[in-house]
Short mmCIF file of C-alpha atoms and ligand atoms in Angstrom, two decimals:
data_model
loop_
_atom_site.label_atom_id
_atom_site.label_comp_id
_atom_site.label_asym_id
_atom_site.label_seq_id
_atom_site.Cartn_x
_atom_site.Cartn_y
_atom_site.Cartn_z
CA MET A 1 47.34 -54.78 -43.04
CA LYS A 2 48.20 -58.31 -43.12
CA ALA A 3 46.83 -61.51 -43.59
CA LYS A 4 48.20 -65.25 -44.27
CA TYR A 5 47.19 -65.16 -48.23
CA VAL A 6 46.26 -62.80 -51.42
CA TRP A 7 44.84 -64.53 -54.30
CA ASN A 8 47.29 -63.46 -57.23
CA ASN A 9 46.11 -64.28 -60.27
CA GLY A 10 44.40 -67.52 -60.31
CA LYS A 11 45.86 -69.15 -56.97
CA LEU A 12 46.23 -68.05 -52.94
CA VAL A 13 49.65 -67.34 -52.52
CA PRO A 14 51.25 -66.47 -49.05
CA TRP A 15 51.23 -62.50 -48.46
CA GLU A 16 54.90 -62.04 -48.51
CA ARG A 17 54.73 -63.53 -51.65
CA ALA A 18 51.95 -61.65 -54.23
CA GLN A 19 54.60 -59.76 -56.28
CA VAL A 20 54.28 -57.19 -59.29
CA HIS A 21 56.78 -56.89 -61.92
CA VAL A 22 58.61 -53.44 -61.47
CA MET A 23 57.65 -53.00 -65.48
CA SER A 24 53.52 -53.26 -65.13
CA HIS A 25 51.99 -50.53 -66.75
CA ALA A 26 49.48 -50.40 -63.05
CA LEU A 27 52.97 -48.80 -61.55
CA HIS A 28 53.57 -46.49 -64.26
CA TYR A 29 50.53 -44.90 -65.18
CA GLY A 30 48.09 -46.51 -62.82
CA THR A 31 46.33 -48.35 -64.82
CA SER A 32 44.04 -50.88 -62.40
CA VAL A 33 40.88 -50.57 -61.58
CA PHE A 34 39.43 -51.78 -57.86
CA GLU A 35 36.87 -52.20 -55.73
CA GLY A 36 37.01 -51.82 -51.43
CA ILE A 37 34.10 -54.00 -49.98
CA ARG A 38 33.86 -54.80 -45.96
CA ALA A 39 32.87 -57.86 -43.96
CA TYR A 40 31.30 -57.29 -41.40
CA GLU A 41 31.17 -60.85 -37.90
CA ILE A 42 28.01 -62.06 -37.49
CA GLY A 43 28.36 -64.86 -35.49
CA ASP A 44 30.53 -67.38 -37.16
CA ASN A 45 30.01 -65.43 -40.74
CA ALA A 46 31.75 -63.05 -42.42
CA ALA A 47 28.59 -60.85 -43.52
CA ILE A 48 30.29 -59.01 -46.20
CA LEU A 49 27.88 -55.60 -47.06
CA CYS A 50 26.20 -55.35 -50.96
CA CYS A 51 29.30 -57.44 -52.84
CA ARG A 52 27.38 -58.29 -56.12
CA GLU A 53 27.14 -54.18 -56.29
CA HIS A 54 30.71 -53.75 -55.92
CA TYR A 55 31.74 -56.81 -58.24
CA GLU A 56 29.20 -54.50 -60.46
CA ARG A 57 30.86 -51.43 -59.95
CA LEU A 58 34.14 -53.36 -60.31
CA LEU A 59 33.06 -54.55 -64.25
CA PHE A 60 31.86 -50.77 -64.94
CA SER A 61 35.01 -49.60 -64.00
CA CYS A 62 36.87 -52.21 -65.83
CA LYS A 63 34.36 -51.36 -69.04
CA VAL A 64 35.34 -47.30 -68.78
CA ALA A 65 39.19 -48.54 -68.31
CA ARG A 66 39.11 -50.98 -71.29
CA ILE A 67 41.24 -53.65 -69.04
CA PRO A 68 38.75 -56.79 -69.63
CA SER A 69 37.96 -58.63 -65.72
CA PRO A 70 39.36 -61.98 -66.26
CA LEU A 71 36.16 -63.06 -63.88
CA SER A 72 32.82 -63.08 -63.76
CA ILE A 73 30.44 -61.46 -60.96
CA GLY A 74 30.37 -65.58 -59.68
CA GLN A 75 34.13 -65.89 -60.24
CA TRP A 76 34.72 -63.00 -57.67
CA LEU A 77 32.53 -63.57 -55.03
CA GLU A 78 33.81 -67.61 -55.21
CA ILE A 79 37.02 -66.48 -54.16
CA THR A 80 35.82 -63.97 -52.29
CA THR A 81 35.11 -66.73 -49.91
CA GLU A 82 37.46 -68.66 -50.78
CA THR A 83 40.06 -65.68 -49.51
CA LEU A 84 37.97 -64.71 -46.68
CA ARG A 85 38.34 -68.62 -45.02
CA ALA A 86 42.10 -68.87 -45.70
CA ASN A 87 42.55 -66.19 -44.04
CA GLY A 88 40.15 -67.54 -40.96
CA GLN A 89 38.34 -63.75 -41.46
CA ARG A 90 34.78 -62.86 -40.42
CA SER A 91 35.38 -59.58 -40.32
CA ALA A 92 37.56 -57.84 -42.72
CA TYR A 93 38.02 -55.21 -45.66
CA ILE A 94 38.47 -56.83 -48.95
CA ARG A 95 39.93 -55.44 -52.12
CA PRO A 96 39.93 -56.94 -55.66
CA LEU A 97 41.81 -55.33 -57.61
CA VAL A 98 42.77 -55.98 -62.02
CA TYR A 99 45.59 -53.94 -63.47
CA ARG A 100 47.70 -54.24 -66.47
CA GLY A 101 50.79 -55.71 -66.83
CA THR A 102 54.18 -56.18 -68.21
CA GLY A 103 54.18 -55.36 -72.31
CA GLU A 104 56.58 -55.30 -74.83
CA THR A 105 56.28 -51.23 -74.74
CA LEU A 106 56.06 -47.95 -72.06
CA GLY A 107 53.54 -46.57 -74.79
CA LEU A 108 50.61 -45.17 -73.01
CA ASP A 109 47.69 -47.76 -75.02
CA ALA A 110 48.19 -50.71 -72.27
CA ARG A 111 45.71 -52.75 -74.08
CA GLN A 112 48.62 -54.75 -75.58
CA CYS A 113 49.89 -55.52 -71.43
CA PRO A 114 48.15 -58.82 -69.81
CA THR A 115 45.43 -58.16 -67.13
CA GLU A 116 46.19 -59.65 -64.15
CA ALA A 117 43.88 -59.93 -61.35
CA LEU A 118 44.21 -60.38 -57.65
CA LEU A 119 41.93 -60.19 -54.20
CA ALA A 120 43.72 -59.14 -50.80
CA THR A 121 41.03 -59.11 -47.74
CA MET A 122 42.94 -57.81 -43.98
CA PRO A 123 41.81 -56.35 -41.17
CA TRP A 124 40.30 -52.50 -40.90
CA GLY A 125 38.75 -50.84 -38.20
CA ALA A 126 36.86 -47.69 -37.96
CA TYR A 127 38.77 -45.77 -41.57
CA LEU A 128 38.84 -42.11 -39.05
CA GLY A 129 39.23 -43.89 -35.80
CA GLU A 130 36.12 -45.55 -33.60
CA LYS A 131 35.87 -41.85 -31.73
CA ALA A 132 35.45 -39.98 -34.97
CA LEU A 133 31.76 -42.41 -35.31
CA LEU A 134 30.91 -40.66 -32.29
CA GLN A 135 32.29 -37.27 -31.91
CA GLY A 136 33.23 -36.42 -36.01
CA VAL A 137 35.66 -34.72 -37.40
CA ASP A 138 36.96 -31.59 -38.50
CA VAL A 139 37.43 -31.25 -42.31
CA GLN A 140 37.98 -28.64 -44.79
CA VAL A 141 37.35 -27.33 -47.94
CA SER A 142 40.18 -28.46 -50.47
CA SER A 143 42.87 -25.80 -52.61
CA TRP A 144 41.98 -29.07 -54.95
CA ARG A 145 38.79 -29.10 -56.84
CA ARG A 146 37.43 -32.89 -58.09
CA ASN A 147 38.19 -34.10 -61.82
CA GLY A 148 35.96 -32.87 -64.19
CA PRO A 149 33.42 -34.37 -65.83
CA GLY A 150 34.69 -35.42 -69.75
CA ALA A 151 38.56 -35.33 -68.10
CA THR A 152 38.31 -38.64 -66.26
CA SER A 153 35.73 -40.65 -65.21
CA THR A 154 34.94 -40.08 -61.52
CA LEU A 155 31.96 -43.03 -61.74
CA ALA A 156 34.64 -45.64 -62.18
CA LYS A 157 37.14 -46.10 -59.84
CA ILE A 158 40.09 -46.34 -61.65
CA GLY A 159 43.76 -46.37 -59.46
CA GLY A 160 45.13 -43.63 -61.43
CA GLN A 161 42.90 -41.21 -60.54
CA TYR A 162 42.90 -41.36 -56.53
CA ILE A 163 46.23 -39.05 -57.29
CA ASN A 164 43.29 -35.95 -56.66
CA GLY A 165 42.40 -37.62 -53.11
CA GLN A 166 45.60 -38.17 -51.88
CA ALA A 167 46.29 -34.44 -52.65
CA ILE A 168 43.34 -33.29 -51.22
CA VAL A 169 43.93 -36.24 -47.76
CA MET A 170 47.23 -34.63 -47.72
CA GLU A 171 46.14 -31.14 -48.10
CA ALA A 172 43.65 -31.52 -45.16
CA HIS A 173 45.89 -33.83 -42.75
CA GLU A 174 49.24 -31.52 -43.43
CA ASN A 175 46.25 -28.42 -41.70
CA GLY A 176 45.50 -30.97 -38.99
CA MET A 177 41.83 -31.78 -40.85
CA SER A 178 40.92 -35.28 -40.87
CA GLU A 179 40.06 -34.87 -44.37
CA GLY A 180 39.18 -33.01 -47.25
CA ILE A 181 35.71 -32.20 -48.82
CA ALA A 182 36.25 -31.05 -52.50
CA LEU A 183 34.51 -28.72 -54.92
CA ASP A 184 33.23 -29.99 -58.42
CA GLY A 185 34.85 -28.12 -61.58
CA ASN A 186 31.91 -26.08 -60.92
CA GLY A 187 32.21 -24.83 -57.74
CA PHE A 188 29.78 -27.15 -56.15
CA VAL A 189 30.42 -29.93 -53.11
CA SER A 190 31.84 -32.85 -54.87
CA GLU A 191 33.12 -35.58 -52.29
CA GLY A 192 36.27 -36.61 -49.66
CA SER A 193 38.77 -38.52 -50.78
CA GLY A 194 37.10 -41.67 -50.44
CA GLU A 195 33.34 -40.35 -49.15
CA ASN A 196 30.39 -39.36 -50.01
CA VAL A 197 28.77 -35.95 -48.07
CA PHE A 198 25.41 -35.25 -46.78
CA LEU A 199 23.63 -32.52 -45.25
CA ALA A 200 20.31 -32.15 -43.42
CA HIS A 201 19.18 -28.67 -43.28
CA LYS A 202 15.97 -28.26 -41.41
CA ASN A 203 15.10 -31.89 -41.59
CA GLU A 204 15.78 -32.48 -45.27
CA ILE A 205 18.98 -34.26 -46.58
CA PHE A 206 20.96 -33.09 -49.64
CA THR A 207 23.28 -34.65 -51.22
CA PRO A 208 25.47 -33.94 -54.74
CA SER A 209 24.17 -35.76 -57.47
CA LEU A 210 25.77 -37.83 -60.03
CA ALA A 211 26.77 -34.73 -61.76
CA SER A 212 28.60 -32.51 -59.00
CA SER A 213 31.81 -35.75 -60.18
CA ILE A 214 31.19 -38.18 -57.10
CA LEU A 215 31.73 -41.16 -56.83
CA ASN A 216 27.90 -43.31 -57.05
CA GLY A 217 28.64 -44.49 -53.20
CA ILE A 218 27.07 -48.19 -52.67
CA THR A 219 27.15 -46.99 -49.06
CA ARG A 220 25.33 -43.51 -50.83
CA ASN A 221 22.56 -45.57 -51.89
CA CYS A 222 22.18 -47.80 -48.58
CA VAL A 223 21.99 -44.63 -46.86
CA ILE A 224 19.12 -42.53 -49.17
CA ARG A 225 16.68 -46.35 -48.81
CA ILE A 226 17.91 -46.02 -44.95
CA ALA A 227 16.73 -42.75 -45.01
CA ARG A 228 13.80 -42.42 -47.37
CA ASP A 229 12.65 -45.82 -45.12
CA LEU A 230 12.59 -42.96 -42.29
CA GLY A 231 10.69 -41.10 -43.88
CA TYR A 232 13.68 -38.23 -44.35
CA THR A 233 12.81 -36.09 -47.73
CA VAL A 234 16.47 -36.93 -49.41
CA THR A 235 17.52 -34.59 -52.50
CA GLU A 236 20.36 -35.19 -55.01
CA THR A 237 21.03 -31.86 -56.28
CA SER A 238 24.30 -29.07 -56.90
CA ILE A 239 25.14 -27.99 -53.47
CA PRO A 240 26.25 -24.63 -53.02
CA ARG A 241 30.01 -24.66 -50.46
CA GLU A 242 27.78 -21.87 -48.24
CA MET A 243 25.39 -24.91 -47.57
CA LEU A 244 28.03 -26.81 -45.75
CA TYR A 245 28.16 -23.66 -43.19
CA LEU A 246 23.90 -23.20 -43.34
CA ALA A 247 23.76 -27.23 -42.33
CA ASP A 248 22.81 -29.10 -39.01
CA GLU A 249 24.80 -31.99 -39.61
CA ILE A 250 26.86 -32.88 -42.13
CA PHE A 251 28.37 -37.13 -42.36
CA PHE A 252 30.70 -39.21 -45.09
CA THR A 253 29.47 -41.55 -45.74
CA GLY A 254 31.77 -44.61 -47.58
CA THR A 255 32.70 -48.98 -47.15
CA ALA A 256 35.80 -47.76 -45.39
CA VAL A 257 34.18 -44.62 -43.56
CA GLU A 258 31.19 -46.16 -42.77
CA ILE A 259 29.23 -43.40 -41.39
CA CYS A 260 30.90 -40.89 -39.77
CA PRO A 261 30.08 -37.27 -38.53
CA VAL A 262 31.59 -34.04 -39.34
CA ARG A 263 31.43 -31.80 -36.65
CA SER A 264 34.03 -28.38 -37.95
CA VAL A 265 34.11 -27.85 -41.92
CA ASP A 266 37.21 -24.82 -42.44
CA ARG A 267 37.24 -24.60 -38.03
CA MET A 268 33.37 -23.10 -38.33
CA PRO A 269 30.92 -26.00 -36.17
CA VAL A 270 28.78 -27.51 -38.03
CA GLY A 271 25.39 -26.94 -36.16
CA THR A 272 26.11 -27.78 -32.61
CA GLY A 273 29.03 -29.20 -33.13
CA VAL A 274 27.95 -33.02 -31.75
CA ARG A 275 26.91 -35.66 -33.66
CA GLY A 276 22.93 -34.86 -35.05
CA PRO A 277 19.74 -37.13 -34.93
CA VAL A 278 19.62 -37.24 -38.35
CA THR A 279 22.92 -38.71 -38.28
CA LYS A 280 22.88 -40.89 -35.50
CA ALA A 281 19.15 -42.28 -36.37
CA ILE A 282 20.71 -43.23 -39.85
CA GLN A 283 23.87 -44.51 -38.40
CA ASP A 284 21.99 -47.19 -35.81
CA GLN A 285 19.68 -48.34 -38.59
CA TYR A 286 23.07 -49.10 -40.96
CA PHE A 287 25.48 -50.70 -38.21
CA GLY A 288 22.55 -52.54 -36.69
CA ILE A 289 21.94 -54.15 -39.89
CA VAL A 290 25.89 -54.90 -40.39
CA ARG A 291 26.29 -56.00 -36.83
CA GLY A 292 23.10 -58.14 -37.22
CA THR A 293 20.64 -56.50 -34.63
CA HIS A 294 18.68 -55.08 -36.95
CA ALA A 295 16.44 -57.22 -39.67
CA ASP A 296 18.91 -57.65 -43.07
CA LYS A 297 15.69 -56.59 -44.84
CA TRP A 298 17.10 -54.91 -48.09
CA ASN A 299 18.87 -58.16 -48.74
CA TRP A 300 22.38 -56.23 -48.02
CA LEU A 301 24.40 -59.06 -46.98
CA THR A 302 26.12 -62.07 -48.20
CA MET A 303 27.02 -65.11 -45.59
CA VAL A 304 30.13 -66.63 -45.72
CA PRO A 305 31.08 -68.94 -43.17
CA VAL A 306 34.47 -69.43 -42.07
CA PRO A 307 35.62 -71.86 -39.03
CA ALA A 308 38.05 -69.70 -36.62
CA ARG A 309 41.63 -70.65 -38.20
CA ASP A 310 45.16 -71.02 -36.05
CA GLY A 311 43.05 -68.34 -33.80
CA VAL A 312 43.73 -65.65 -36.89
CA ARG A 313 40.90 -63.93 -36.82
CA SER A 314 40.27 -59.89 -37.42
C1 PLP B 1 36.55 -41.23 -54.02
C2 PLP B 1 35.18 -42.19 -53.16
N1 PLP B 1 34.51 -41.22 -52.62
C3 PLP B 1 33.08 -42.36 -52.35
C4 PLP B 1 33.48 -43.23 -51.90
C5 PLP B 1 32.16 -44.35 -51.54
O1 PLP B 1 32.66 -45.56 -52.17
P1 PLP B 1 31.29 -46.42 -52.08
O2 PLP B 1 30.14 -46.20 -50.39
O3 PLP B 1 30.89 -47.12 -52.51
O4 PLP B 1 32.82 -47.61 -51.09
C6 PLP B 1 34.68 -44.06 -52.39
C7 PLP B 1 34.97 -45.87 -51.60
O5 PLP B 1 34.89 -46.37 -52.68
C8 PLP B 1 35.93 -42.82 -53.70
O6 PLP B 1 36.66 -43.77 -53.25
#
């Protein structure tokens, strides 16, 4: 997880020198907003997936957290290109982050603290492992609930909120599982610590609606598009926990996790316990587009030519 340069407050600096002050508001209270974006190598290009949608969501998160973005969407796109090129990366995980730095007091109202921004690009393979994409992962229903409506904004990617996801994933790891699925405040299925959830039952697809304390995932929206294009019915609705035990197939979606089958929930096999045909059909389309073997028919990819740099490639 390292690259040569990080874009830090207006300039590219060596990775080791990209530092923050210990009294930064963000360090004490989680006062940051961020995105996770992927670029895939297609020929000599970094093909950035849904770049604009990610920066639109970043600016939305800034608005909710009252941390103004110092950059416009166009400027974010420019520095993304600049940083990938400087690092010679065609395939990368891209992390823009806006946070509150050091102010005069440690009061909770951070608006007197300066706004800082950074963008890092780093190599990152399959989030839950290459094997998981084929064989699926074992998960548990978390004992932790997602943050309830009106408490925090799950639609925004705000740093401090991720303590909830950390509790979910650490509990799962302690129990020998790859991931946890949290329920919302009403006991309906919400999402994983960093992934949205889909279920297939009798050839129909279901996913929790935005009212179930989920992040409005960009991969989720791509998958809904692909699935409908393949002729499946996709319903966004409240999903009772037992549907996880009834489903023929379950899969996670997310920029990091991509599209990953779930093979068991609470030690009970999902369907036949192997990746099912619906999951595979959607994976084939998604990976076909990001790897350049299928047409990018919805214009999801932004192509950035990246010359190989000092042999540094992700
Ligand atoms: C809590 C949470 N849910 C879902 C997702 C998936 O969202 P996306 O597909 O936009 O990466 C993420 C990742 O950003 C996340 O952090």
